[in-house]
Coordinates of C-alpha atoms in Angstrom, one line a residue:
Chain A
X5 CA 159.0 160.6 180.0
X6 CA 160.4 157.6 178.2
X7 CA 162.1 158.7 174.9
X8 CA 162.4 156.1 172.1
X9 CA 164.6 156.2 168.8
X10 CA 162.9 154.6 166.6
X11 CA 165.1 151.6 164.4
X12 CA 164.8 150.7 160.7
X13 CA 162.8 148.3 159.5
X14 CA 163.1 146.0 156.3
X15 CA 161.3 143.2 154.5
X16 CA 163.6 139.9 153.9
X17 CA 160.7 137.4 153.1
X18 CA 158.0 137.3 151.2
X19 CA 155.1 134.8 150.5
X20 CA 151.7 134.8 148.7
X21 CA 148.9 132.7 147.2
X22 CA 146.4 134.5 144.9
X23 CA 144.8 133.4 142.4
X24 CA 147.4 134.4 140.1
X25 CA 149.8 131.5 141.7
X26 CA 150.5 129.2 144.6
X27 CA 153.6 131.4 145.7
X28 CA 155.1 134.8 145.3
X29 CA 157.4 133.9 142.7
X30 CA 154.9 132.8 140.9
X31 CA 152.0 135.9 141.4
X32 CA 154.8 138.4 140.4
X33 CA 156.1 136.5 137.1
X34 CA 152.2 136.2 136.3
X35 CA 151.5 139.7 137.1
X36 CA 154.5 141.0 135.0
X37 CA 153.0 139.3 132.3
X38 CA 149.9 141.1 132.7
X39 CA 147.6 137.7 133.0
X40 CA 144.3 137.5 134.8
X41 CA 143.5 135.3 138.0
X42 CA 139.8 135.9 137.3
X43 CA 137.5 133.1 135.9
X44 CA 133.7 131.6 136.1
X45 CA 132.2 131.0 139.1
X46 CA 133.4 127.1 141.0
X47 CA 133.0 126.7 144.5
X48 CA 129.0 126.9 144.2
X49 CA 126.3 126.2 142.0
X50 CA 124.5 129.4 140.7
X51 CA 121.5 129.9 138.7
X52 CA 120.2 133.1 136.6
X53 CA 119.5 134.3 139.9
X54 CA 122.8 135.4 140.6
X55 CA 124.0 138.7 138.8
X56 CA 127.7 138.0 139.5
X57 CA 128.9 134.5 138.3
X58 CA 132.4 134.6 138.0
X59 CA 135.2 135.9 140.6
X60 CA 138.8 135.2 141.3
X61 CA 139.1 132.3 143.1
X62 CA 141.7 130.3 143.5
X63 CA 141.4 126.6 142.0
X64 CA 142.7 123.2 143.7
X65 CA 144.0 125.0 147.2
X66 CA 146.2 122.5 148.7
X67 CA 148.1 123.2 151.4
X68 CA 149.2 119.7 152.5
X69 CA 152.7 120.4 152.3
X70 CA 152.3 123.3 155.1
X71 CA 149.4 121.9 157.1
X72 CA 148.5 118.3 157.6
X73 CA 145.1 116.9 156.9
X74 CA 143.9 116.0 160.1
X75 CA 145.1 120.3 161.1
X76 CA 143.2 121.2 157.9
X77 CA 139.9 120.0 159.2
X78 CA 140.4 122.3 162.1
X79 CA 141.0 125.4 160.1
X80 CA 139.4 127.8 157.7
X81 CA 139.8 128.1 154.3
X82 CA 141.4 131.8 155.2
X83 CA 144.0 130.6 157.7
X84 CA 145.3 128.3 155.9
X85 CA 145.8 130.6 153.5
X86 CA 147.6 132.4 155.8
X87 CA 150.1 129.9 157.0
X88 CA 150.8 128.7 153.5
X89 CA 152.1 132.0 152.3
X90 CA 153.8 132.2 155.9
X91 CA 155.5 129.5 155.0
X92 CA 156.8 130.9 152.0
X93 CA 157.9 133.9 153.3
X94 CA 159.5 132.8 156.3
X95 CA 161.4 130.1 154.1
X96 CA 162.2 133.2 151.9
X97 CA 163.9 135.3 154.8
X98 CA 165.9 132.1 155.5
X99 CA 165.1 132.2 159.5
X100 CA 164.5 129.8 161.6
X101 CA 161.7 131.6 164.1
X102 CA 160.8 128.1 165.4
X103 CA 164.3 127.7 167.0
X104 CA 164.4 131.1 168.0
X105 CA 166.8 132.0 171.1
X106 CA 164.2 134.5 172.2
X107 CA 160.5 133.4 170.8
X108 CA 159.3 136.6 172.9
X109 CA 161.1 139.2 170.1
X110 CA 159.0 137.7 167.1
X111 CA 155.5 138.2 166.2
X112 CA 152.7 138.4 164.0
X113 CA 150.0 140.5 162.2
X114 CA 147.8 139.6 159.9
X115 CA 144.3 141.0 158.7
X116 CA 141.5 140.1 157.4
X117 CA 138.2 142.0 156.5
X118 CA 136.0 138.9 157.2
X119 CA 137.4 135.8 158.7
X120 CA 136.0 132.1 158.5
X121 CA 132.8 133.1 156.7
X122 CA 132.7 130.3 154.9
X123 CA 133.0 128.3 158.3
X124 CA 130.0 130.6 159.5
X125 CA 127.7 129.6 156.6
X126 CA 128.6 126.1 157.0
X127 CA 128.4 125.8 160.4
X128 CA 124.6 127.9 160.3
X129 CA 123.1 125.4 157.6
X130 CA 124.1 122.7 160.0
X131 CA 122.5 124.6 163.1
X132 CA 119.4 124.6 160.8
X133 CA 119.2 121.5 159.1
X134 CA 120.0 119.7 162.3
X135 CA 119.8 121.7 165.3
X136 CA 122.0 122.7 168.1
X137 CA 123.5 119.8 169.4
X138 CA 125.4 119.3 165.8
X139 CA 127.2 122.2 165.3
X140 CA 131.2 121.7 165.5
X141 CA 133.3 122.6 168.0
X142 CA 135.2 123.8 165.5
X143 CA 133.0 126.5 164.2
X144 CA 134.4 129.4 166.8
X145 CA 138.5 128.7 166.2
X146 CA 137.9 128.1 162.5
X147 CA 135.2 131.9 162.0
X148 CA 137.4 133.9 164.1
X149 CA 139.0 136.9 162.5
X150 CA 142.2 136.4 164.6
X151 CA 142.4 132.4 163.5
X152 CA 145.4 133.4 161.0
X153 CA 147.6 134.9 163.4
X154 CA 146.6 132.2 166.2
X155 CA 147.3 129.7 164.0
X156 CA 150.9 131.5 162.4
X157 CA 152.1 131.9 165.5
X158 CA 152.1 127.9 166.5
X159 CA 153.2 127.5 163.3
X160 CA 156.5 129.2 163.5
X161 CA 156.2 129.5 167.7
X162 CA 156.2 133.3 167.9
X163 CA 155.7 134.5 171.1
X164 CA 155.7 138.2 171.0
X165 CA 152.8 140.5 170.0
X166 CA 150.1 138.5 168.5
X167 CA 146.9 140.0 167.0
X168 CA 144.7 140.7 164.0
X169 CA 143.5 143.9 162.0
X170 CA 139.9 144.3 160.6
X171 CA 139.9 147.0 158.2
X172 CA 137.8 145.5 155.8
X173 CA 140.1 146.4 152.4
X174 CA 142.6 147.8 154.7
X175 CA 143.4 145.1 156.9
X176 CA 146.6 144.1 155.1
X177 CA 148.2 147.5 155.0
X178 CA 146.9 148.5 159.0
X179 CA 148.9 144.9 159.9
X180 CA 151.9 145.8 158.2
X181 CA 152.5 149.4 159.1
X182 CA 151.7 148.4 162.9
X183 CA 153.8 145.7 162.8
X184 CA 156.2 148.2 161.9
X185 CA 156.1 150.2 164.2
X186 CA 156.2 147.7 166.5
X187 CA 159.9 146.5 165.5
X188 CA 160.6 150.4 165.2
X189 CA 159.5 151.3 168.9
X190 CA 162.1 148.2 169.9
X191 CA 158.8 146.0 171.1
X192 CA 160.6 142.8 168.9
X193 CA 162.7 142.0 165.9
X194 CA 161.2 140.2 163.9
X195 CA 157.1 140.6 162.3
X196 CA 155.4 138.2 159.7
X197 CA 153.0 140.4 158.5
X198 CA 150.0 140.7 155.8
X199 CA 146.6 139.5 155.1
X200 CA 144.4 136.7 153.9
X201 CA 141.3 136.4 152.6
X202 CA 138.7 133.6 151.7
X203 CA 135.2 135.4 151.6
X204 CA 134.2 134.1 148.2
X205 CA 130.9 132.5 149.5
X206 CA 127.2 132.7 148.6
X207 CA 126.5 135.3 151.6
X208 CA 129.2 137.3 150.7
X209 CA 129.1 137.2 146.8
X210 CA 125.0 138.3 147.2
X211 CA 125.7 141.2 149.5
X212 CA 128.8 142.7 147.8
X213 CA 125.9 142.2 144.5
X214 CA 123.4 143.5 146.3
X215 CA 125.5 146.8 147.2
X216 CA 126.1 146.9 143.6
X217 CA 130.0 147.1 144.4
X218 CA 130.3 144.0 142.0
X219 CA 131.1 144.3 137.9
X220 CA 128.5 142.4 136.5
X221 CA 130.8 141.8 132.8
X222 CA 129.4 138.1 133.2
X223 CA 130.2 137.2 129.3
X224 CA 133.5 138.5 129.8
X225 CA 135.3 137.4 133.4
X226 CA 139.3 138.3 132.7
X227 CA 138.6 141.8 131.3
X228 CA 136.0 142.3 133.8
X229 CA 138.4 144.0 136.6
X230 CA 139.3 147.7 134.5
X231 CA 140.5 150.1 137.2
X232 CA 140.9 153.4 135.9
X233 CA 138.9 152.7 132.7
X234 CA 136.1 154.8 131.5
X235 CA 133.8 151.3 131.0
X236 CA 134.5 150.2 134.3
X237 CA 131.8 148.9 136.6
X238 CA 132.9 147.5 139.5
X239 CA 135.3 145.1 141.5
X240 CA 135.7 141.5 141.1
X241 CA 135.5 139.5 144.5
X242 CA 138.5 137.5 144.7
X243 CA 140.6 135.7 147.7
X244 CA 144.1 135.1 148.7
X245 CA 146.8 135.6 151.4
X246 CA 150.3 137.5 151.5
X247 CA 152.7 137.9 154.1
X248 CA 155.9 139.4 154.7
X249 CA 158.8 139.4 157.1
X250 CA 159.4 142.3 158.3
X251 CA 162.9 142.6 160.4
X252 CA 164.8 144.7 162.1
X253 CA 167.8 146.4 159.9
X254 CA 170.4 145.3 162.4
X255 CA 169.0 141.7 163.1
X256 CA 169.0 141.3 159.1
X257 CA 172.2 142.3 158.7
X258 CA 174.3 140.5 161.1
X259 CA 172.7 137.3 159.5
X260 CA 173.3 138.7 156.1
X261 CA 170.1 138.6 155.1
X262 CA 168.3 139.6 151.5
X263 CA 166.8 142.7 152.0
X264 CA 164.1 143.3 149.5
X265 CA 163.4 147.0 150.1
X266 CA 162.6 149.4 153.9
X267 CA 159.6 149.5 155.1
X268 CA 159.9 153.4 155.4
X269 CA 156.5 155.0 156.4
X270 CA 152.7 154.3 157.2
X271 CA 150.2 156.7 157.2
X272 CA 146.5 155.5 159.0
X273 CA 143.3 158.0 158.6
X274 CA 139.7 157.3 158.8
X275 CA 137.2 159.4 156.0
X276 CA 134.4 159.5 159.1
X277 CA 132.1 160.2 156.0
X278 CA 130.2 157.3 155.1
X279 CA 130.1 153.7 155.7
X280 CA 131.1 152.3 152.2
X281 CA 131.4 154.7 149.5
X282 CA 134.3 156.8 149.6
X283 CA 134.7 160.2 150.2
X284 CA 134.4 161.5 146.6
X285 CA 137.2 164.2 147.2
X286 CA 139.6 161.2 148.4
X287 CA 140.2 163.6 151.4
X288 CA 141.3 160.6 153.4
X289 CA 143.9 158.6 151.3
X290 CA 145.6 162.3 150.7
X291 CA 146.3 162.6 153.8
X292 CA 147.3 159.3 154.5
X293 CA 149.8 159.6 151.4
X294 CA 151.0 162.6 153.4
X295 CA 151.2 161.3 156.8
X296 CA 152.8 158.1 155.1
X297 CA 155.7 160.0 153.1
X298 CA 156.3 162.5 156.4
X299 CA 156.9 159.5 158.3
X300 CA 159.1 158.4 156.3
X301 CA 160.6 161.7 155.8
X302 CA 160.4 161.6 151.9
X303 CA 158.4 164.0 150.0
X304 CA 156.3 163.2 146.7
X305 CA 159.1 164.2 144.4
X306 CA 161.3 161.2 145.9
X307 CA 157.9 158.8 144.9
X308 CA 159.0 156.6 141.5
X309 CA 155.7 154.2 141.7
X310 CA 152.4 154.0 143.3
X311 CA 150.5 151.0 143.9
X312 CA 146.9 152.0 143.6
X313 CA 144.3 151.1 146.1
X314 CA 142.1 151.2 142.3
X315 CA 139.3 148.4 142.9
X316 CA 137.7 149.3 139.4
X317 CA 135.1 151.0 140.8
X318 CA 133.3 154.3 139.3
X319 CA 133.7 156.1 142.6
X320 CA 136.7 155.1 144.0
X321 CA 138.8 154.9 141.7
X322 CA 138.0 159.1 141.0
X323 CA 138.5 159.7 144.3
X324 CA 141.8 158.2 144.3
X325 CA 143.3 159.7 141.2
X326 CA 142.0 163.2 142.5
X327 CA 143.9 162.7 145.3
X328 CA 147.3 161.3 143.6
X329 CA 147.2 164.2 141.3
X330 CA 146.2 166.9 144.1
X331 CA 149.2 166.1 146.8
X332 CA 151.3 165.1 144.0
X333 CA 150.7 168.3 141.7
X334 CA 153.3 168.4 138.8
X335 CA 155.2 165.2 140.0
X336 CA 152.4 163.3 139.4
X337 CA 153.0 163.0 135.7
X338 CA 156.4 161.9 136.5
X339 CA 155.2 158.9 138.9
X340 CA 154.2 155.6 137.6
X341 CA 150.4 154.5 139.4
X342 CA 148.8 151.0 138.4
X343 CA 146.6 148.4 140.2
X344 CA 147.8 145.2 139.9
X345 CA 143.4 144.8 141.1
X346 CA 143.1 144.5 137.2
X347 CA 144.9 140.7 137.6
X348 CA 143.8 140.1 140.8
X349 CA 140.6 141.0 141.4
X350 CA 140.1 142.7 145.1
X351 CA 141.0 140.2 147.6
X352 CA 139.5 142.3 150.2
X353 CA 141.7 142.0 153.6
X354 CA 144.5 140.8 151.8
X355 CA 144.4 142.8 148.7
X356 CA 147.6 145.2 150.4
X357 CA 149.5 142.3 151.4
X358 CA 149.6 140.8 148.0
X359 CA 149.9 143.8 146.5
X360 CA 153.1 144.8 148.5
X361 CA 155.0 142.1 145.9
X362 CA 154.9 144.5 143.3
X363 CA 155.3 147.7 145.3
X364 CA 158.9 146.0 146.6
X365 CA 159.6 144.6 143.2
X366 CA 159.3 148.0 141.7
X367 CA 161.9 148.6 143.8
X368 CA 163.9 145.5 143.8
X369 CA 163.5 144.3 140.3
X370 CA 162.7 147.5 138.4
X371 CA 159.6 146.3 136.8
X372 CA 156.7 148.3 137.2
X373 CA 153.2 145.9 136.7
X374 CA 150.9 147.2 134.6
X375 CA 146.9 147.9 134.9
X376 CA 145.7 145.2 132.5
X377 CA 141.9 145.9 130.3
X378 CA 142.9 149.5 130.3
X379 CA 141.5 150.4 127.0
X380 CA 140.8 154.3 127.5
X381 CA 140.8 155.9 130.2
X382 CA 138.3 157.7 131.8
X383 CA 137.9 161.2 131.6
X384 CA 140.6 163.6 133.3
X385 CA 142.4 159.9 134.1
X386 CA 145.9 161.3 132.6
X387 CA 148.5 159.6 134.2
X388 CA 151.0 156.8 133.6
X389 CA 148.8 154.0 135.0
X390 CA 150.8 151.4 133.1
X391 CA 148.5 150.4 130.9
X392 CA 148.4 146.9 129.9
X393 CA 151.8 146.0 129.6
X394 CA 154.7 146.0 132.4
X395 CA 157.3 149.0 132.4
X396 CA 160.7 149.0 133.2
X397 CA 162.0 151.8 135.7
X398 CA 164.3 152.6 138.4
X399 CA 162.3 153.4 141.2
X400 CA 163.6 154.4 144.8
X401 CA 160.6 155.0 146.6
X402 CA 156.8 153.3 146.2
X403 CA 153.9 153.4 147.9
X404 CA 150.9 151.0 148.3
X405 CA 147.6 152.1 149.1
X406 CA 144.6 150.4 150.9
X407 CA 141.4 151.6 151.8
X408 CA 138.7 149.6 153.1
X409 CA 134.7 150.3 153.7
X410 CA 134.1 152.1 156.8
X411 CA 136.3 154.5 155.3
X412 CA 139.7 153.1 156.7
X413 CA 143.0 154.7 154.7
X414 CA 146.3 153.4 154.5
X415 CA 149.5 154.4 152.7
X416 CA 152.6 152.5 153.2
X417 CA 156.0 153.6 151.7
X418 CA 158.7 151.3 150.5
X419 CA 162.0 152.6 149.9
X420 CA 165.1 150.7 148.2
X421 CA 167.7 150.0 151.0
X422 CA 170.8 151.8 150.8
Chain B
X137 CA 118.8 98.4 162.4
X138 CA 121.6 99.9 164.0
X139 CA 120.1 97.6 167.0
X140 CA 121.7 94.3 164.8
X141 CA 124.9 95.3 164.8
X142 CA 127.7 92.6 166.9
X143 CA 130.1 94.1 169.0
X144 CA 132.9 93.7 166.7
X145 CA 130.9 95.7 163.7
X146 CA 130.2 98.3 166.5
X147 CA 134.0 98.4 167.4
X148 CA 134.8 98.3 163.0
X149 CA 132.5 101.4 162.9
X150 CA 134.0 103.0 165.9
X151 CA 137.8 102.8 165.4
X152 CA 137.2 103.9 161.9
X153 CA 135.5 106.8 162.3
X154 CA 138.1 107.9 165.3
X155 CA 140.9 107.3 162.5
X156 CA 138.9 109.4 160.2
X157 CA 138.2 112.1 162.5
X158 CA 141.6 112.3 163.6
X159 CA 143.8 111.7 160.1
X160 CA 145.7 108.5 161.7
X161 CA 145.9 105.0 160.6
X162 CA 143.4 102.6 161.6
X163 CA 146.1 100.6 163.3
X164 CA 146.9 103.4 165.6
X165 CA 144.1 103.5 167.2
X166 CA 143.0 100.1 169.8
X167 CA 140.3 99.4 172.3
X168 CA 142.9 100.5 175.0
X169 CA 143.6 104.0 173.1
X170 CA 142.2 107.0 176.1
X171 CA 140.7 109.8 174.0
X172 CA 142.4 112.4 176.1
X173 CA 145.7 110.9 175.0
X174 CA 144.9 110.8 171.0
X175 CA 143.0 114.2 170.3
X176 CA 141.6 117.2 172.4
X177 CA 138.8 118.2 173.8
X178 CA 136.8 119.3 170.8
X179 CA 138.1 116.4 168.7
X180 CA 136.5 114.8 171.5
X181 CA 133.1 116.3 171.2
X182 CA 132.9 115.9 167.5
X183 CA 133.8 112.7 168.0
X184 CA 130.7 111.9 170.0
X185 CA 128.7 114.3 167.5
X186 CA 129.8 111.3 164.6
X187 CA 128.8 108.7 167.2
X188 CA 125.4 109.7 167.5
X189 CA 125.2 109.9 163.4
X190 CA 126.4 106.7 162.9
X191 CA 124.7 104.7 165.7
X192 CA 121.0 107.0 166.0
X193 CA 121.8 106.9 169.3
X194 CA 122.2 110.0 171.5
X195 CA 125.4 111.0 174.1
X196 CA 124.2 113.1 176.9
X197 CA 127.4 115.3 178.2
X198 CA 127.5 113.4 180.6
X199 CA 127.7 110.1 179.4
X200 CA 130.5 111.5 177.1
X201 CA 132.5 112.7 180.4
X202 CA 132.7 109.1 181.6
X203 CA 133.8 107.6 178.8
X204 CA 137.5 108.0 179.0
X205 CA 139.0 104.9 176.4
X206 CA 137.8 103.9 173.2
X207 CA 136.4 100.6 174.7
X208 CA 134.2 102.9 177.1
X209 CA 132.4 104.1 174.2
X210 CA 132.1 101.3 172.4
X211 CA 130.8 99.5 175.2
X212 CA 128.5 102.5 175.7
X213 CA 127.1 102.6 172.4
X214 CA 126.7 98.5 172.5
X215 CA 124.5 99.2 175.8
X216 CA 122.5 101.6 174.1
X217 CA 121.8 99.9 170.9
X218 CA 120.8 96.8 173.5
X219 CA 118.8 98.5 175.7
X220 CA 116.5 99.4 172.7
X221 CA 116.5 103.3 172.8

């Protein structure tokens, strides 16, 4: 039987757009400043008809500098996310993948819960309005779910493993913790890893209403996303991409790289309860917590800050709190839990890649984000959630949370480098 | 009315909406330009897809697998317009 020792893996790039900025830099300094991303309604016309008319979408995408305009036409809204904050992160790590010796030891992961819809619901008008013969050619690389990674790795020419996650909300934190242990087990050195999103779309915007998932604060957009608050009443649809690079400890430090924090631990469970509300216990993210700090071989006491999964809803959010407090016991008063969602919005797929920026920079800056429109929170809610305004701390070890419908868990743990 | 159109407004209309299509300048593209050498395959097919818009005519696949440089199709679409649909 082949026996593997596993290897260390750390981030040395990072890249995002949300709707919070067009880069990372700029999404953490806007987070740490507790601002919202969230804002009426742009990208199509609504009428009273529509319960939901504001989300947080991000205004006057252009990723010309990345991707040129003829490319554009040829890709999604959501890959191009992708390869924009690929850039960024990849320019951050200070490697240069497309000149790579060995193309074969770099790869990529990214998720996504939905893909190209907006490609889909473009490309479906058309087949209506006009028939078969008029539908692009375009329509199946632009809709696919794998389209980000496809399109990352001839960005950046990585040849190794090559795939996509679809998680729904988990997508981002399944792609990193696999691309982890894909650099661990020795399959290659180098991962850019994360998620994008781009699912703001009248189909999409309807049938999140529809499932009542959505907050309906219509009068009110920025304070509308209030995770852990007692008036709570939903999450606010938003969009986005992040992705890190993931590397091997060795390969970073014989180029002298920045490391930004370890990439420790992942934990991966499934609720098998019900299709997309969460197991009210939280039974599932506990035990991805626990798998995720065991693999990591930490224990809760070593945990400084947690980055909540907390979407704002009434459900999920309870079930996630029960299950911090629960496997944390005592320690959990000592542990700092917010979700940058409040800023954000829930950018589905990629809400765990972009909120990986402040899980590391808990750890690498020391500033804990805070869980803006947190006015009082709901009952039994006792912990330090950071409410409304950033903390300072020294934190060693964080974890970031993601779970998706379909009942998909994840927990990944960060850990300062040392 | 597309019927009216000269040969050199047919070529106008076809060069521009290959530059279009493609994101290059006008100039880049000639009568001697082969489609497999300026885009792929389903730049190729869209291409065609615009052809049919912009003319009313219509490009059977296989009339689109024959015409391998740009002067093919406009010579193609100039037969069509001629030949009174």
């Amino acid at each position: 039987m082949k026996t593997i020792t596993l290897r260390r893996v750390v981030v040395t790039g990072i890249g995002a757009i949300s709707n919070l900025g067009s880069t990372a830099t700029a999404t953490w300094a806007a987070m740490k400043a507790g601002k919202s991303g969230i804002s009426p309604l742009r990208s199509f016309p609504q009428n009273e008809d529509w319960s939901v008319r504001f989300a947080g979408e991000i205004h006057d995408f252009d990723p010309s500098h990345v991707v040129d305009g003829r490319e554009q036409k040829r890709i999604d809204r959501v890959a191009l996310f992708a390869m924009v904050a690929a850039h960024e992160a990849v320019q951050d790590s200070g490697l240069d993948l497309k000149n790579a010796a060995d193309p074969y030891r770099n790869g990529t992961i990214i998720g996504s819960g939905i893909g190209g819809v907006l490609t889909m619901e473009e490309g479906h008008t058309k087949l209506l309005q006009t028939g078969p013969r008029r539908v692009s050619p375009f329509v199946v690389p632009r809709l696919m779910v794998n389209a980000a990674p496809g399109n990352v790795s001839i960005q950046f020419n990585l040849r190794g493993p090559s795939t996509a996650v679809a998680s729904a909300c988990a997508s981002s934190g399944h792609a990193m913790g696999i691309a982890m242990q894909a650099i661990q087990r020795g399959d290659c050195d180098v991962m850019v890893a994360g998620g994008a999103e781009a699912a703001i779309t009248p189909l999409t915007l309807s049938a999140f209403a529809s499932m009542k998932a959505l907050s309906t604060r219509n009068d009110d957009p920025a304070r509308a996303s209030r995770p852990f608050d007692k008036d709570r009443d939903g999450f606010v649809l938003s969009e986005g991409a992040a992705i890190v690079v993931l590397e091997e400890l060795e390969h970073a430090k014989k180029r002298g790289a920045r490391i930004y924090a370890e990439l420790a631990g992942y934990g991966a469970t499934g609720d098998a309860f019900h299709i997309a509300a969460p197991d009210e216990q939280g039974s599932g993210a506990y035990k991805a917590m626990e798998t995720a700090l065991r693999d990591a071989e930490l224990t809760v006491s070593d945990v400084g800050y947690i980055n909540a999964h907390g979407t704002s809803t009434p459900l999920g959010d309870k079930a996630e709190v029960g299950a911090v407090k629960r496997l944390f016991g005592d320690h959990a008063y000592k542990v700092a839990m917010s979700s940058t969602k409040s800023m954000t919005g829930h950018a589905l797929g990629a809400a765990g890649g972009i909120e990986t920026i402040p899980t590391i920079m808990a750890i690498y800056e020391g500033i804990l984000a805070p869980t803006i429109n947190l006015d009082n929170a709901d009952e039994g809610f006792d912990l330090n959630f950071v409410p409304n305004v950033a903390q300072e701390a020294r934190v060693n070890v964080a974890l970031n949370n993601t779970f998706g419908f379909g009942g998909h868990n994840v927990s990944l743990v960060f850990k300062r480098y040392s | 009315m597309s019927a009216s159109l000269s040969e050199s407004e047919i070529e106008a209309k076809v060069l521009e909406a290959i530059a279009d299509q493609l994101g290059v300048a006008r100039s880049d593209i000639t009568r001697a330009s082969e489609f497999d050498k300026i885009c792929d395959s389903l730049d190729k097919a869209e291409l065609m897809m615009e052809f049919e818009d912009l003319f009313e005519i219509s490009i059977t696949d296989e009339a689109a697998s024959k015409l391998t440089t740009v002067a093919d199709a406009i010579e193609f679409i100039q037969r069509t317009l001629a030949g009174g649909r």
